[in-house]
Coordinates of C-alpha atoms in Angstrom, one line a residue:
A175 CA 73.2 -55.3 131.0
E176 CA 70.5 -53.9 128.8
S177 CA 67.9 -56.0 127.0
R178 CA 66.6 -54.9 123.6
G179 CA 63.4 -56.1 121.9
K180 CA 61.6 -55.0 118.9
G181 CA 62.1 -51.2 119.2
V182 CA 62.1 -51.4 123.0
F183 CA 65.0 -50.6 125.2
D184 CA 64.9 -51.6 128.9
M185 CA 66.7 -49.6 131.6
P186 CA 70.2 -51.0 132.3
L187 CA 70.4 -53.3 135.3
N188 CA 73.1 -54.4 137.6
C189 CA 73.2 -58.2 137.0
G190 CA 75.6 -59.2 139.8
R191 CA 79.1 -60.5 140.1
T192 CA 80.9 -63.3 138.4
N193 CA 81.7 -66.4 140.4
V194 CA 85.2 -67.9 141.0
E195 CA 85.2 -69.3 137.5
G196 CA 84.4 -65.9 136.0
R197 CA 80.9 -66.9 135.0
L198 CA 77.5 -65.2 135.5
V199 CA 74.1 -66.3 134.4
I200 CA 71.6 -63.5 133.4
D201 CA 68.1 -65.0 133.5
K202 CA 65.9 -62.2 134.5
L203 CA 65.9 -60.0 131.3
Q204 CA 63.6 -60.3 128.3
G205 CA 64.6 -59.3 124.8
E206 CA 66.1 -60.4 121.5
S207 CA 69.6 -59.3 122.4
L208 CA 71.7 -57.9 125.3
R209 CA 74.4 -55.4 125.6
V210 CA 76.7 -56.3 128.5
S211 CA 79.5 -54.5 130.3
A212 CA 82.0 -56.1 132.7
D213 CA 83.8 -53.8 135.2
H214 CA 86.8 -54.7 137.3
P215 CA 88.6 -52.3 139.6
R216 CA 92.1 -53.6 138.5
W217 CA 91.4 -54.5 134.9
G218 CA 88.9 -51.9 133.6
V219 CA 85.8 -52.2 131.5
V220 CA 84.9 -54.3 128.5
H221 CA 81.6 -54.5 126.5
G222 CA 79.9 -57.1 124.4
E223 CA 76.6 -57.9 122.8
V224 CA 74.8 -61.3 122.6
K225 CA 71.6 -62.8 121.4
S226 CA 69.1 -64.2 123.9
G227 CA 70.1 -67.7 125.0
Q228 CA 73.6 -67.5 123.7
E229 CA 76.9 -67.4 125.7
L230 CA 79.0 -64.3 125.7
V231 CA 82.7 -64.4 126.4
L232 CA 84.3 -61.0 127.4
H233 CA 88.0 -60.9 127.2
M234 CA 89.9 -58.5 129.4
Q235 CA 93.4 -57.8 128.4
Q236 CA 96.2 -56.8 130.7
P237 CA 95.3 -53.1 131.4
G238 CA 97.5 -50.2 130.6
A239 CA 97.8 -46.8 132.3
L240 CA 98.1 -43.1 131.4
H241 CA 100.4 -40.5 132.9
G242 CA 100.4 -36.9 131.9
V243 CA 101.4 -33.3 132.8
V244 CA 99.3 -30.1 132.5
N245 CA 101.5 -27.0 132.0
E246 CA 100.4 -23.4 131.8
N247 CA 102.7 -21.2 129.8
G248 CA 105.5 -23.7 130.3
K249 CA 105.1 -24.1 134.0
P250 CA 103.0 -26.6 136.1
A251 CA 99.4 -25.5 136.1
E252 CA 98.1 -23.8 139.2
L253 CA 96.8 -26.3 141.7
G254 CA 93.0 -26.7 141.5
K255 CA 92.6 -24.6 138.4
F256 CA 92.0 -27.4 135.9
T257 CA 90.3 -30.8 135.7
V258 CA 91.5 -33.5 133.3
V259 CA 88.9 -35.5 131.5
V260 CA 89.8 -39.0 130.2
E261 CA 87.2 -40.5 127.8
S262 CA 87.3 -43.9 126.1
R263 CA 86.9 -43.6 122.3
R264 CA 84.9 -46.6 121.4
G265 CA 85.3 -46.4 117.6
D266 CA 83.7 -49.4 115.9
G267 CA 83.8 -51.6 119.0
P268 CA 80.8 -52.9 120.9
R269 CA 78.8 -50.5 123.1
G270 CA 77.8 -51.1 126.7
P271 CA 74.4 -50.6 128.2
L272 CA 75.4 -47.1 129.2
E273 CA 78.0 -44.7 127.7
Q274 CA 81.0 -44.9 129.9
T275 CA 81.3 -42.0 132.3
P276 CA 84.5 -39.9 131.7
T277 CA 87.2 -40.2 134.3
L278 CA 87.9 -36.9 136.1
L279 CA 91.4 -36.2 137.4
T280 CA 92.9 -33.3 139.3
P281 CA 96.5 -32.5 138.5
G282 CA 98.9 -32.4 141.4
P283 CA 101.1 -29.5 142.5
D284 CA 103.6 -30.5 139.8
G285 CA 100.8 -30.6 137.1
S286 CA 100.9 -34.4 136.9
F287 CA 98.0 -36.8 136.7
A288 CA 97.5 -40.5 136.2
A289 CA 94.8 -43.0 135.2
R290 CA 95.2 -46.7 135.8
A291 CA 93.2 -49.9 135.0
L292 CA 92.6 -48.8 131.4
Q293 CA 91.7 -51.5 128.8
P294 CA 93.9 -51.1 125.7
G295 CA 92.4 -48.7 123.2
S296 CA 92.1 -45.0 122.2
Y297 CA 91.4 -42.4 124.8
R298 CA 90.8 -38.6 124.5
V299 CA 92.4 -36.5 127.1
S300 CA 91.0 -33.0 127.6
V301 CA 91.6 -30.1 130.0
I302 CA 88.7 -28.0 131.3
K303 CA 88.3 -25.5 134.0
A304 CA 88.1 -27.1 137.4
I305 CA 84.6 -28.4 138.3
D306 CA 83.1 -30.3 141.2
A307 CA 82.8 -34.1 141.1
L308 CA 79.8 -35.6 139.4
H309 CA 76.8 -36.1 141.7
S310 CA 74.0 -36.6 139.1
P311 CA 73.3 -37.2 135.4
G312 CA 73.0 -33.4 135.1
G313 CA 76.7 -33.3 136.1
V314 CA 77.5 -35.2 132.8
F315 CA 75.7 -32.4 130.9
A316 CA 77.7 -29.8 132.8
I317 CA 80.9 -31.5 131.8
A318 CA 79.8 -31.6 128.1
Q319 CA 78.9 -27.8 128.3
E320 CA 82.3 -27.0 129.9
M321 CA 84.2 -29.0 127.3
F322 CA 82.3 -27.3 124.5
M323 CA 82.8 -23.8 126.0
A324 CA 86.5 -24.3 126.7
R325 CA 88.5 -21.8 124.7
D326 CA 91.8 -23.0 123.3
L327 CA 92.2 -25.6 126.0
P328 CA 94.2 -28.6 124.9
R329 CA 92.9 -32.1 124.0
E330 CA 94.9 -35.0 122.8
T331 CA 94.1 -38.6 121.6
V332 CA 96.3 -41.2 123.3
E333 CA 96.7 -44.9 122.5
V334 CA 96.9 -47.1 125.6
Q335 CA 98.8 -50.4 125.1
S336 CA 98.4 -53.5 127.3
G337 CA 100.9 -53.5 130.2
Q338 CA 102.3 -50.1 129.3
T339 CA 102.0 -46.5 130.5
A340 CA 101.1 -43.9 127.8
E341 CA 102.5 -40.4 128.3
V342 CA 100.8 -37.1 127.3
Q343 CA 101.7 -33.5 127.9
L344 CA 99.1 -30.8 127.7
E345 CA 99.7 -27.0 127.4
A346 CA 96.8 -25.1 128.9
G347 CA 98.2 -21.6 128.6
E348 CA 96.1 -19.3 126.4
K349 CA 97.6 -18.8 123.0
P350 CA 98.1 -15.2 121.9
I351 CA 96.5 -14.0 118.7
D352 CA 98.9 -13.2 115.9
G353 CA 98.2 -10.1 113.9
P354 CA 95.5 -7.5 114.1
T355 CA 92.5 -8.1 116.3
A356 CA 88.9 -6.9 116.7
H357 CA 86.1 -7.0 119.3
L358 CA 83.2 -9.3 118.2
F359 CA 79.8 -9.0 120.0
G360 CA 76.2 -8.9 119.1
T361 CA 72.5 -9.8 119.8
L362 CA 70.8 -13.1 118.9
T363 CA 67.2 -13.6 118.1
V364 CA 65.3 -16.6 116.8
D365 CA 62.0 -16.0 115.0
G366 CA 62.1 -12.5 116.4
K367 CA 62.6 -13.6 120.0
L368 CA 65.6 -13.2 122.3
T369 CA 67.4 -16.4 123.0
P370 CA 69.1 -16.4 126.5
G371 CA 71.1 -19.5 127.2
Y372 CA 72.0 -20.3 123.5
F373 CA 75.6 -21.1 122.6
V374 CA 77.4 -19.2 119.9
T375 CA 80.7 -20.3 118.3
A376 CA 83.0 -18.4 116.0
H377 CA 85.6 -20.3 113.9
H378 CA 88.7 -18.7 112.5
E379 CA 91.1 -21.0 110.6
Q380 CA 92.4 -23.4 113.4
R381 CA 90.9 -21.4 116.3
R382 CA 87.5 -21.6 117.9
F383 CA 85.8 -19.0 120.2
N384 CA 82.7 -19.9 122.3
T385 CA 80.3 -17.8 124.3
K386 CA 76.8 -18.0 125.8
V387 CA 73.9 -15.6 125.2
D388 CA 72.9 -13.7 128.3
Q389 CA 69.4 -12.9 129.6
A390 CA 69.3 -9.8 127.4
G391 CA 70.0 -11.8 124.2
R392 CA 73.6 -10.4 124.0
F393 CA 76.8 -12.4 123.3
D394 CA 80.4 -11.2 123.4
F395 CA 83.4 -13.1 122.1
G396 CA 85.9 -10.5 123.3
T397 CA 89.0 -10.2 121.2
V398 CA 89.2 -12.2 118.0
P399 CA 91.5 -12.2 114.9
V400 CA 90.6 -9.8 112.1
G401 CA 89.2 -11.7 109.0
D402 CA 86.4 -14.0 108.1
L403 CA 84.8 -16.0 110.9
W404 CA 82.1 -18.7 110.6
V405 CA 79.5 -18.2 113.3
T406 CA 77.4 -21.1 114.5
V407 CA 74.4 -21.0 116.9
M408 CA 73.4 -23.9 119.1
G409 CA 70.3 -24.1 121.2
G410 CA 70.5 -23.9 125.0
G411 CA 69.2 -26.6 127.4
E412 CA 70.3 -30.3 127.6
D413 CA 68.0 -31.5 124.7
N414 CA 69.0 -28.6 122.3
F415 CA 72.6 -28.8 123.3
F416 CA 72.9 -32.3 121.8
G417 CA 70.4 -31.7 119.1
G418 CA 72.2 -29.7 116.4
S419 CA 73.0 -26.2 115.4
R420 CA 72.2 -23.3 113.0
S421 CA 74.8 -21.4 111.0

């Protein structure tokens, strides 16, 4: 739970476990309202918000599951090459004290993966290059960077229904460029200074190309389609990465 006063946010706290009747009294937090999450290994996670002194009832529905396959050019993806990221898409529903950490899955030798104990709702399923498991908050930032930099790797939105298993198939093979191509590269400066660590994105119709500026201020998209491309620059570092972009 997280207490919220007049413009003040307290750090989220583990408030304990419910009793045999499913009840828990939170009496050590001060604030005008609370955001509360309930997490169960077999039922998943639900969120709610309540005013101080009121009773909050969190309803867990029978969970669903997700099963999928990652293919690379029509064949099961090479073992250990990719990581599957499953994120809950909250939409207009209540938030918890913390944003829910994405679920990381490693496809098996046949390219299959599965996630269970998912509360019904919308989930985004993405494929990124294989990464180590999360060990710190910085690891969440590393995932966000990898998902941003991923070139033409698939992502799908899946609806999970109560008591049912949703199916998804993801094609991770790199799509060939149709038509004439060119090599796009350059140097980036901001206010006359080189900008190592910045991210640069080029958009062409339905395709996106991402790269990172090196220590010499250079960036290289490699091969891109011939035509008009919209290029966007985003600052490096955790704060700047989530803080906007320049075109």
